[in-house]
XYZ file of C-alpha atoms in Angstrom:
658
model
C 34.351 2.467 -23.230
C 34.383 -1.566 -23.804
C 37.962 -1.175 -22.575
C 36.727 0.118 -19.388
C 33.970 -1.594 -18.869
C 36.440 -4.655 -19.532
C 39.028 -2.863 -16.691
C 36.216 -2.498 -14.137
C 34.759 -5.830 -14.661
C 38.202 -7.401 -14.374
C 38.528 -5.372 -11.167
C 35.501 -6.173 -9.705
C 36.236 -10.097 -10.442
C 39.343 -9.556 -8.091
C 37.531 -8.139 -5.031
C 36.858 -11.558 -4.231
C 40.642 -12.605 -3.757
C 40.532 -9.727 -1.326
C 40.383 -10.485 2.094
C 37.671 -7.735 3.771
C 39.259 -5.615 6.566
C 39.917 -2.441 8.098
C 43.791 -0.955 6.508
C 45.721 1.007 8.460
C 48.069 3.372 7.458
C 51.418 3.801 9.550
C 53.221 6.846 9.333
C 56.663 6.131 10.170
C 57.288 4.216 7.894
C 54.372 4.423 5.049
C 53.809 0.990 4.688
C 49.953 -0.038 4.297
C 49.053 -3.472 6.395
C 46.247 -4.987 7.215
C 45.355 -4.855 10.991
C 45.118 -9.029 10.661
C 48.515 -9.738 9.875
C 47.900 -9.095 5.939
C 50.658 -6.895 4.375
C 49.751 -4.735 1.343
C 51.743 -6.857 -1.582
C 54.075 -5.233 -3.563
C 52.994 -4.391 -7.177
C 54.815 -5.120 -10.343
C 52.759 -2.358 -12.637
C 50.527 0.069 -12.340
C 47.352 -1.349 -13.754
C 47.978 -4.289 -11.338
C 48.090 -1.698 -8.528
C 45.054 0.287 -10.036
C 42.563 -3.073 -10.250
C 43.665 -3.803 -6.523
C 42.890 -0.498 -5.236
C 39.604 -0.147 -7.051
C 38.861 -4.037 -5.064
C 40.009 -2.586 -1.611
C 37.397 0.291 -2.218
C 34.450 -2.085 -3.585
C 35.204 -3.664 0.476
C 35.250 -0.711 2.466
C 32.312 -0.822 4.784
C 33.066 2.430 6.541
C 34.690 6.168 5.724
C 38.017 4.958 7.940
C 38.791 2.379 6.078
C 38.239 4.308 2.650
C 40.274 7.218 3.809
C 43.106 5.128 4.184
C 42.706 3.511 0.789
C 42.288 7.225 -0.277
C 45.938 8.134 1.503
C 47.640 5.511 0.054
C 45.976 6.217 -3.483
C 47.529 9.727 -3.259
C 51.159 8.233 -1.996
C 51.213 6.172 -5.254
C 50.522 9.075 -7.456
C 47.081 7.743 -8.759
C 45.365 10.950 -7.668
C 44.878 11.905 -10.977
C 43.954 8.139 -12.483
C 39.941 8.774 -13.580
C 39.793 5.125 -13.147
C 40.598 4.786 -9.833
C 39.070 8.435 -8.290
C 35.713 7.399 -10.338
C 35.110 4.513 -8.040
C 36.350 6.488 -5.271
C 33.952 9.019 -5.591
C 30.980 6.409 -5.956
C 31.905 4.494 -2.790
C 31.965 7.887 -0.932
C 28.096 8.120 -2.008
C 26.869 4.976 -1.321
C 28.594 5.157 2.059
C 26.066 8.186 2.154
C 28.853 10.654 2.549
C 27.319 13.899 0.990
C 28.660 14.743 -2.299
C 29.241 18.518 -1.547
C 31.444 17.653 0.489
C 34.306 15.122 0.327
C 33.117 13.306 -3.027
C 33.493 17.160 -4.610
C 36.616 18.147 -3.267
C 38.220 14.360 -4.497
C 36.320 15.567 -8.177
C 38.356 18.989 -8.078
C 41.508 17.881 -7.796
C 41.334 16.150 -10.800
C 43.013 17.675 -13.853
C 41.153 16.310 -16.311
C 38.329 14.400 -15.518
C 36.628 12.027 -17.724
C 33.269 11.375 -18.797
C 33.174 8.488 -15.794
C 34.342 10.411 -12.915
C 32.123 13.360 -13.725
C 28.943 10.533 -14.544
C 30.176 9.452 -10.465
C 29.421 12.341 -9.179
C 26.109 13.187 -11.374
C 24.949 10.234 -10.133
C 25.738 11.105 -6.261
C 23.676 14.461 -6.575
C 20.863 12.081 -8.556
C 20.710 10.090 -5.653
C 21.034 12.707 -2.630
C 20.359 15.882 -4.187
C 20.013 19.153 -4.797
C 19.132 17.659 -8.245
C 19.985 21.004 -9.726
C 23.430 20.163 -9.113
C 23.846 17.128 -11.779
C 22.130 19.476 -14.435
C 25.323 22.355 -13.596
C 27.749 18.989 -13.657
C 26.689 18.327 -17.246
C 26.617 21.914 -18.354
C 30.374 22.185 -17.199
C 30.953 18.464 -18.431
C 29.984 19.810 -22.042
C 31.610 22.851 -21.745
C 34.685 20.854 -21.002
C 34.553 19.017 -24.148
C 33.733 15.573 -22.475
C 31.693 14.051 -24.212
C 28.983 11.820 -22.159
C 28.014 8.385 -21.709
C 24.864 6.653 -21.629
C 25.030 6.225 -17.732
C 25.590 9.840 -17.765
C 22.017 10.111 -19.002
C 20.167 7.998 -16.968
C 21.650 9.707 -13.747
C 20.246 13.087 -15.160
C 16.911 11.225 -16.172
C 16.910 10.090 -12.396
C 17.617 13.306 -11.054
C 14.650 14.570 -13.304
C 12.423 11.698 -12.081
C 13.306 12.289 -8.530
C 12.824 16.259 -8.926
C 9.390 15.637 -10.707
C 10.457 17.892 -13.391
C 9.011 17.093 -16.634
C 10.392 19.956 -18.851
C 13.893 19.500 -17.978
C 13.741 15.763 -18.741
C 12.689 16.380 -21.873
C 15.351 18.622 -22.603
C 17.573 15.569 -21.391
C 15.671 13.554 -23.785
C 16.433 15.687 -26.445
C 20.020 15.995 -25.459
C 19.934 12.046 -25.876
C 19.129 12.565 -29.240
C 20.875 15.338 -30.505
C 24.563 13.956 -29.095
C 23.767 10.506 -31.110
C 24.344 7.419 -30.138
C 22.234 6.556 -27.226
C 18.561 6.192 -29.645
C 18.977 2.565 -29.117
C 20.313 2.255 -25.977
C 18.536 -0.226 -23.928
C 19.577 1.791 -20.512
C 18.982 5.258 -21.465
C 15.448 3.930 -22.963
C 14.739 2.449 -19.623
C 15.415 5.512 -17.907
C 13.311 7.554 -20.362
C 10.148 5.633 -18.827
C 11.420 5.802 -15.718
C 11.109 9.562 -15.771
C 8.121 9.786 -17.511
C 6.155 7.559 -15.192
C 8.166 9.376 -12.577
C 6.639 13.015 -13.935
C 3.088 11.145 -14.569
C 3.416 11.604 -18.234
C 2.607 8.224 -19.471
C 1.774 8.937 -22.860
C 5.464 9.610 -23.513
C 6.497 6.577 -21.646
C 4.609 4.428 -23.641
C 5.419 6.418 -26.910
C 9.207 5.751 -25.798
C 8.689 1.683 -25.073
C 6.871 1.320 -28.362
C 9.998 2.647 -30.183
C 12.657 0.833 -28.093
C 14.854 -1.483 -30.938
C 15.327 -3.488 -27.552
C 14.089 -3.900 -24.630
C 14.174 -5.882 -21.202
C 12.225 -6.931 -18.537
C 12.825 -3.588 -16.716
C 11.523 -1.889 -19.796
C 7.850 -3.662 -19.860
C 7.553 -4.023 -15.866
C 8.192 -0.276 -15.315
C 5.280 0.236 -17.583
C 3.172 -2.458 -16.384
C 3.735 -1.000 -12.595
C 2.572 2.632 -14.075
C -0.690 1.587 -15.750
C -1.391 -0.518 -12.411
C -1.004 2.640 -10.492
C -3.734 4.534 -12.819
C -5.991 1.783 -12.590
C -5.354 0.932 -15.984
C -5.128 -3.278 -15.605
C -6.468 -3.624 -19.196
C -3.488 -2.153 -20.637
C -0.979 -3.444 -17.849
C -2.730 -6.790 -18.872
C -1.463 -6.558 -22.605
C 1.708 -5.555 -21.664
C 2.170 -8.160 -19.469
C 0.824 -11.080 -21.965
C 3.365 -9.941 -24.244
C 6.392 -9.990 -22.210
C 8.303 -12.908 -23.707
C 10.137 -14.087 -20.255
C 7.885 -13.371 -16.976
C 9.796 -13.361 -14.048
C 8.604 -13.012 -10.912
C 8.800 -8.922 -10.340
C 6.239 -8.687 -13.682
C 4.023 -11.208 -12.011
C 4.033 -9.331 -8.711
C 3.140 -6.329 -10.376
C 0.196 -7.940 -12.201
C -0.819 -9.401 -8.880
C -0.159 -6.464 -6.106
C -2.117 -3.859 -9.134
C -5.206 -5.770 -8.725
C -5.083 -6.053 -5.179
C -4.196 -2.681 -5.136
C -7.446 -1.521 -7.398
C -10.028 -3.221 -5.535
C -9.562 -6.764 -8.132
C -9.091 -9.640 -5.261
C -10.376 -12.241 -7.641
C -7.956 -11.393 -10.490
C -5.148 -11.022 -8.372
C -5.832 -14.630 -6.589
C -6.195 -15.872 -10.316
C -3.247 -14.270 -10.992
C -1.187 -15.881 -8.493
C -2.335 -19.128 -8.888
C -1.292 -18.574 -12.972
C 2.186 -17.750 -11.026
C 1.763 -21.164 -9.156
C 1.386 -22.953 -11.799
C 4.185 -21.572 -13.731
C 6.240 -22.515 -11.039
C 7.495 -18.982 -10.786
C 9.181 -18.309 -7.193
C 7.264 -16.102 -4.324
C 8.875 -14.006 -2.393
C 7.507 -11.619 0.456
C 6.329 -8.913 -1.492
C 4.463 -11.342 -3.675
C 2.945 -13.203 -0.702
C 2.158 -9.864 1.016
C 0.345 -8.485 -1.956
C -2.138 -11.741 -2.082
C -2.706 -11.701 1.465
C -4.050 -8.043 0.961
C -6.303 -9.542 -1.948
C -7.607 -12.457 0.543
C -8.691 -9.484 3.295
C -10.345 -7.873 0.936
C -12.514 -10.822 -0.293
C -13.119 -12.001 2.987
C -12.570 -15.868 2.313
C -11.224 -18.454 4.478
C -10.466 -20.823 2.339
C -8.121 -18.656 0.272
C -6.077 -17.523 3.544
C -5.614 -21.361 4.142
C -4.448 -21.457 0.752
C -1.720 -18.922 0.931
C -0.751 -19.871 4.593
C 0.173 -23.306 2.455
C 1.872 -21.713 0.184
C 3.990 -19.343 2.499
C 5.102 -21.695 4.537
C 5.965 -24.172 1.187
C 8.305 -21.253 0.235
C 10.207 -20.880 3.287
C 8.178 -17.472 4.473
C 6.132 -18.950 7.447
C 4.161 -16.129 9.189
C 5.956 -17.067 12.277
C 9.650 -16.226 11.044
C 8.747 -13.762 8.835
C 7.300 -10.194 10.162
C 6.377 -8.997 6.706
C 4.391 -12.150 5.906
C 2.990 -12.096 9.687
C 2.153 -8.670 10.008
C -0.065 -9.375 6.758
C -1.392 -12.279 7.867
C -3.072 -10.859 11.172
C -4.709 -8.112 8.814
C -5.955 -10.587 6.416
C -7.466 -13.115 9.447
C -8.995 -10.081 11.136
C -10.622 -9.040 7.711
C -11.688 -12.278 6.992
C -13.722 -12.506 10.209
C -10.783 -14.635 11.974
C -10.281 -12.424 14.505
C -8.620 -15.550 16.878
C -6.793 -16.896 14.351
C -5.277 -13.604 13.590
C -4.111 -12.921 17.540
C -2.461 -16.493 17.162
C -0.441 -15.256 14.134
C 0.293 -12.773 15.936
C 1.193 -14.140 19.659
C 3.504 -16.951 17.431
C 5.338 -14.335 15.910
C 9.325 -14.498 16.930
C 9.898 -10.686 15.797
C 6.801 -7.895 15.681
C 7.208 -4.717 14.172
C 4.918 -1.365 14.270
C 2.847 -2.716 11.680
C 2.234 -6.287 13.195
C 1.047 -3.731 16.483
C -1.036 -1.832 14.363
C -2.811 -4.203 12.261
C -3.628 -6.733 15.221
C -5.024 -3.234 17.189
C -6.841 -2.399 14.143
C -8.502 -5.664 13.684
C -9.632 -5.615 17.062
C -10.922 -2.651 16.467
C -13.262 -3.384 13.682
C -14.341 -6.637 15.253
C -15.782 -4.294 18.699
C -13.038 -5.103 21.047
C -12.242 -2.012 22.009
C -10.929 -2.503 25.388
C -8.452 -5.001 24.060
C -7.299 -3.029 21.280
C -6.402 -0.333 23.816
C -4.358 -3.096 26.012
C -2.379 -3.996 23.273
C -1.681 -0.386 22.360
C -0.461 -0.126 26.181
C 1.709 -3.431 25.647
C 3.409 -2.104 22.434
C 4.583 1.608 23.883
C 6.074 -0.485 26.462
C 8.290 -2.476 24.409
C 9.557 0.739 23.144
C 7.874 -0.128 19.440
C 6.983 3.459 18.946
C 3.519 3.933 17.257
C 3.083 5.834 13.811
C -0.074 7.634 12.075
C -1.395 4.165 11.418
C -1.094 3.140 15.253
C -3.187 5.818 15.790
C -5.828 5.362 13.385
C -6.610 2.039 14.825
C -6.457 3.313 18.306
C -9.220 6.077 17.353
C -11.227 3.517 15.368
C -11.186 1.024 18.658
C -12.618 4.089 20.929
C -15.228 5.331 17.906
C -16.443 1.797 17.738
C -16.559 1.931 21.685
C -18.343 4.617 22.560
C -14.673 5.093 24.633
C -14.950 9.673 24.193
C -12.630 10.961 26.713
C -10.380 8.133 26.196
C -9.965 8.840 22.388
C -9.755 12.571 23.284
C -6.639 11.735 25.442
C -5.161 9.925 23.123
C -5.499 12.367 20.282
C -4.152 14.945 22.810
C -0.685 12.869 23.123
C -0.374 11.775 19.487
C 2.422 14.632 18.843
C 3.235 15.900 22.202
C 4.505 12.768 23.406
C 5.043 9.940 20.473
C 5.697 12.934 18.034
C 3.086 12.295 15.585
C 1.246 14.850 14.104
C -2.648 14.359 13.424
C -3.200 14.292 10.027
C -6.451 14.584 8.290
C -7.441 10.624 8.503
C -6.523 11.329 12.647
C -9.329 13.984 12.399
C -11.752 12.242 10.703
C -11.641 9.449 13.264
C -12.278 12.211 15.552
C -15.314 13.803 13.966
C -16.321 9.839 14.082
C -15.869 9.265 17.226
C -17.824 12.414 18.628
C -20.164 11.950 15.696
C -20.946 8.333 17.020
C -21.191 8.996 20.536
C -23.815 12.134 19.589
C -21.678 14.862 20.222
C -22.928 16.272 16.628
C -22.171 20.081 17.201
C -18.119 19.229 18.670
C -17.849 17.296 15.877
C -19.258 20.157 13.905
C -16.932 22.681 15.483
C -13.840 20.041 15.192
C -14.456 20.002 11.047
C -14.308 23.959 11.390
C -11.085 24.878 13.237
C -8.920 22.067 12.712
C -5.389 23.526 11.600
C -5.883 21.162 8.064
C -8.479 21.746 5.606
C -10.648 19.136 5.999
C -10.740 16.574 3.339
C -13.500 13.952 2.256
C -13.002 11.705 4.986
C -13.628 14.260 7.572
C -16.780 15.844 6.226
C -17.946 11.821 5.340
C -17.614 10.786 9.605
C -19.885 13.707 9.868
C -22.166 12.969 7.269
C -22.615 9.405 8.565
C -23.043 11.191 12.066
C -25.755 12.669 11.083
C -27.278 9.380 9.469
C -27.167 7.780 12.916
C -28.573 10.693 14.686
C -31.234 11.891 11.898
C -29.617 15.472 11.866
C -30.652 17.077 8.508
C -29.176 19.820 8.982
C -25.430 19.686 9.399
C -26.169 16.539 6.914
C -26.769 19.331 4.144
C -23.415 21.376 5.313
C -21.439 18.147 5.222
C -22.688 16.655 2.184
C -22.276 20.544 0.204
C -18.594 19.796 1.363
C -18.560 16.678 -0.416
C -20.179 17.315 -3.230
C -17.271 19.724 -4.248
C -14.216 17.378 -3.141
C -15.656 14.101 -4.366
C -18.542 15.393 -7.036
C -18.646 11.601 -8.513
C -18.718 9.258 -5.292
C -22.757 8.580 -5.272
C -22.405 7.245 -2.228
C -22.852 10.837 -0.160
C -25.512 11.363 -2.267
C -27.373 8.343 -1.236
C -26.689 8.374 2.465
C -28.157 12.145 2.451
C -30.905 10.816 0.634
C -31.730 8.049 3.370
C -31.450 10.838 6.415
C -34.175 13.267 4.515
C -35.804 10.153 4.042
C -35.191 8.939 7.415
C -37.004 12.579 9.352
C -39.794 12.661 6.160
C -38.238 14.776 3.948
C -39.387 13.551 0.216
C -38.989 16.858 -1.928
C -35.856 16.901 -0.564
C -34.855 13.259 -1.612
C -36.192 13.920 -4.780
C -33.864 17.024 -5.197
C -30.924 14.908 -4.616
C -31.946 11.801 -6.725
C -32.544 14.693 -9.847
C -28.906 16.144 -8.854
C -27.556 12.279 -9.033
C -29.736 12.131 -12.601
C -28.104 15.202 -13.862
C -24.875 14.071 -13.223
C -25.157 10.936 -14.726
C -24.042 8.632 -11.663
C -25.713 5.342 -11.312
C -25.921 3.635 -7.216
C -23.760 1.074 -6.950
C -25.910 -2.270 -6.271
C -26.099 -3.552 -2.337
C -24.046 -7.429 -2.694
C -23.360 -9.685 -0.234
C -21.428 -12.846 -0.354
C -21.060 -15.964 1.592
C -18.586 -18.234 1.896
C -20.221 -22.449 2.012
C -18.082 -24.960 3.868
C -16.712 -26.299 0.927
C -14.908 -23.089 0.244
C -17.346 -21.749 -2.348
C -18.467 -18.297 -2.738
C -22.115 -17.285 -3.433
C -22.847 -13.948 -4.348
C -26.490 -12.235 -3.736
C -27.597 -9.032 -5.381
C -30.239 -7.026 -3.165
C -33.908 -7.809 -5.408
C -32.166 -10.983 -6.811
C -34.480 -13.784 -7.971
C -32.236 -15.522 -10.568
C -30.327 -17.215 -8.166
C -31.234 -21.185 -8.544
C -32.427 -21.220 -4.539
C -34.467 -18.506 -4.540
C -37.988 -20.217 -3.640
C -35.734 -21.630 -0.963
C -34.350 -18.806 0.235
C -37.513 -16.631 0.173
C -39.601 -19.653 1.960
C -36.854 -19.194 4.872
C -36.971 -15.579 5.310
C -40.512 -15.538 5.583
C -40.380 -18.529 7.800
C -37.922 -15.978 10.078
C -40.312 -13.127 9.486
C -43.163 -14.728 10.956
C -40.972 -16.461 14.098
C -39.213 -12.769 14.728
C -42.599 -10.982 14.408
C -43.511 -13.279 17.678
C -40.628 -11.987 19.671
C -41.718 -8.471 18.731
C -39.961 -7.184 16.216
C -40.891 -5.161 13.178
C -39.333 -3.739 10.109
C -37.682 -0.251 10.129
C -39.233 1.146 7.518
C -36.911 4.240 7.613
C -34.157 2.338 6.284
C -35.866 2.213 2.655
C -35.144 6.271 0.760
C -38.263 5.862 -1.023
C -41.600 7.690 -0.977
C -43.632 4.420 -1.417
C -46.293 2.446 0.056
C -45.564 0.491 3.629
C -46.050 -3.214 1.773
C -43.484 -2.124 -1.112
C -40.915 -0.994 1.581
C -41.336 -4.126 3.131
C -40.695 -6.213 0.396
C -37.640 -4.073 -0.453
C -36.242 -4.366 3.337
C -36.712 -8.123 2.970
C -34.758 -8.383 -0.338
C -31.737 -6.912 0.523
C -28.761 -8.539 -0.160
C -27.475 -9.777 3.018
C -30.696 -11.317 4.471
C -30.852 -12.626 0.991
C -27.132 -14.306 2.089
C -28.091 -14.932 5.809
C -31.149 -17.380 3.933
C -28.630 -18.960 1.806
C -26.015 -19.498 4.880
C -29.021 -21.348 6.964
C -29.508 -24.010 3.885
C -26.382 -24.252 3.266
C -23.797 -25.058 6.859
C -24.420 -26.965 9.059
C -26.162 -26.197 12.798
C -23.476 -25.278 14.723
C -21.314 -23.248 12.247
C -21.148 -19.073 12.758
C -22.642 -18.243 9.497
C -20.411 -15.512 7.728
C -21.288 -12.781 5.137
C -19.757 -10.148 3.717
C -21.342 -6.757 2.331
C -20.087 -4.076 0.050
C -22.099 -1.175 1.552
C -22.833 -0.492 5.199
C -25.760 -2.633 6.976
C -28.826 -0.617 7.133
C -30.460 -0.674 10.220
C -33.148 -2.728 9.985
C -30.604 -5.413 8.529
C -28.927 -4.678 11.495
C -32.101 -5.213 13.716
C -32.802 -8.490 12.028
C -29.252 -10.253 12.428
C -30.037 -9.098 16.072
C -33.419 -10.929 16.593
C -32.520 -13.597 13.998
C -29.301 -14.648 16.261
C -31.595 -14.748 18.978
C -34.205 -17.303 17.990
C -31.777 -19.802 16.177
C -29.051 -19.489 18.602
C -26.662 -19.303 16.084
C -23.482 -16.973 15.716
C -24.270 -14.675 12.815
C -20.997 -12.531 11.445
C -21.351 -9.475 8.784
C -18.638 -7.713 7.505
C -20.040 -4.262 6.020
C -17.908 -1.344 4.603
C -17.031 -0.538 8.054
C -16.334 -3.040 10.545
C -17.477 -6.315 11.552
C -21.002 -7.081 13.733
C -20.299 -10.721 15.445
C -24.356 -10.869 16.314
C -24.791 -13.534 18.987
C -27.756 -14.112 21.169
C -29.734 -11.100 20.109
C -27.380 -8.511 20.762
C -24.264 -7.499 18.575
C -20.427 -6.701 19.028
C -20.776 -3.063 17.724
C -23.205 -2.044 20.967
C -25.039 -0.244 18.322
C -21.694 2.082 18.121
C -21.662 1.445 14.124
């Protein structure tokens, strides 16, 4: 094996001295020439010929070139040389030639294939499928008395992982130990970890890792990524801390893991550490950091990340991945104008760029701008995908554009070849429900060709909250309690619906159900970013803030001024059977109101007040923000967990479709 590796390394090195180009075989004289005037040299010995042929195969960029090298291989009597034929098979599979056709035919013509030739074909099936052929080849190999090499097992394990066949993977694992000599092989160990992780057996993957005598960064990173995908960031962090040399891939795995698991602050903190360690940043890392900024909605971090992108040579106008991510980030930070400036400045746009901008317009209540951009996208021959249509349907939903939404939905498959999935049906239920067509929305959930998932029933439940329909709400909630038994938000929405129509016994029953399941309500939380970039968090009913007395005074003054303009608190927003005075007190302690009062204390008079909230804004707070924007003459921007609300002059951009 050592001799083979050295020979193979020599062959690869010699590639650098070979000029690329298409080979031409002339039947008349049998000479092999290059079309650009380079003739195939005379070889003094077989080894030199083998090395040169392998180099030529390595440089092949298409099937015609490869066939000509193959023809010369036959003319020189090397059709039984496993060293050259192995390279031929590998090059064929790398060019995408189906393994069962040309590569398999080449393999059959070799009388005594060695383990490397077997492995080349096994690897081809592992990459292309059918995966079962890999195992069949391995069985034939063992029957012929040919011993496997480490790469044989790495290919087999890759096939098991791709097929998600844990049982077969365990059998291959057993083979690595029974045959002997592979238990301590680094590449086999890494492949075992990858197989177990792919098949969902993270515990066995960790056991393999713990028992490995030698590990490299791949060993660590594979497990770190696996832990992040399960949401176990503590285990991922422990592994990361123990990694001797932390490269860009390992850092990116942690940043991405935190971002994908809804922990944007931790993602940004890790990225800051990565910058301090002077580790190179690529577009994948930046996309994850940008996602974290979008979740947090803080413009301070958005500016910082853009500076990092520019310094790293990944300017959003030049890099479509970074640019598309920044369009999404600025939209979710409330800066739709900056998002559109990025979009317009990009030299290249793809479907993700357009989809991000369309969804950005949609969540900011700019439905017509979203629809106009969709029309422009279609005119550029950029084919819309599933995400694009979600953005378009969300725009129609938040803009009350029922007829246009129906038209778009019906054209998805017929005109654009995009089959609607559960998320698109959820958008349609939301569109119909928000507009008051509850019976039609309910009928759609019953007749849709797919089984409705939680998003579909959740959209229907949300529509019932808007229009205070407890009967359909009960049906939607019953499905949600089965599909998402631990999602406390569904129970709370049903409580609010019952409370809004005075059905307090039903409210009490739902609360008993919540207590019986041991569920805890997520506290309402809002945060405000000061002009200095500091983020101040407020929880509902909070009294521990250093400036609580000032905040309460501002709210009291606002309430008195609003009453003079006819404002009345919407007591039905409180899902508790308590006195009116208690309801008024509870409403004034909602987190977004506390954040607003602090924003008035801590910002310049001409600046808009931007507030982020983890839950949906309640009806009373929505009415309150509208009224405040009128009496103070300032814009108030609130992002809840559904969309943006731009309050200005007493009205909201949502047009009450929220």
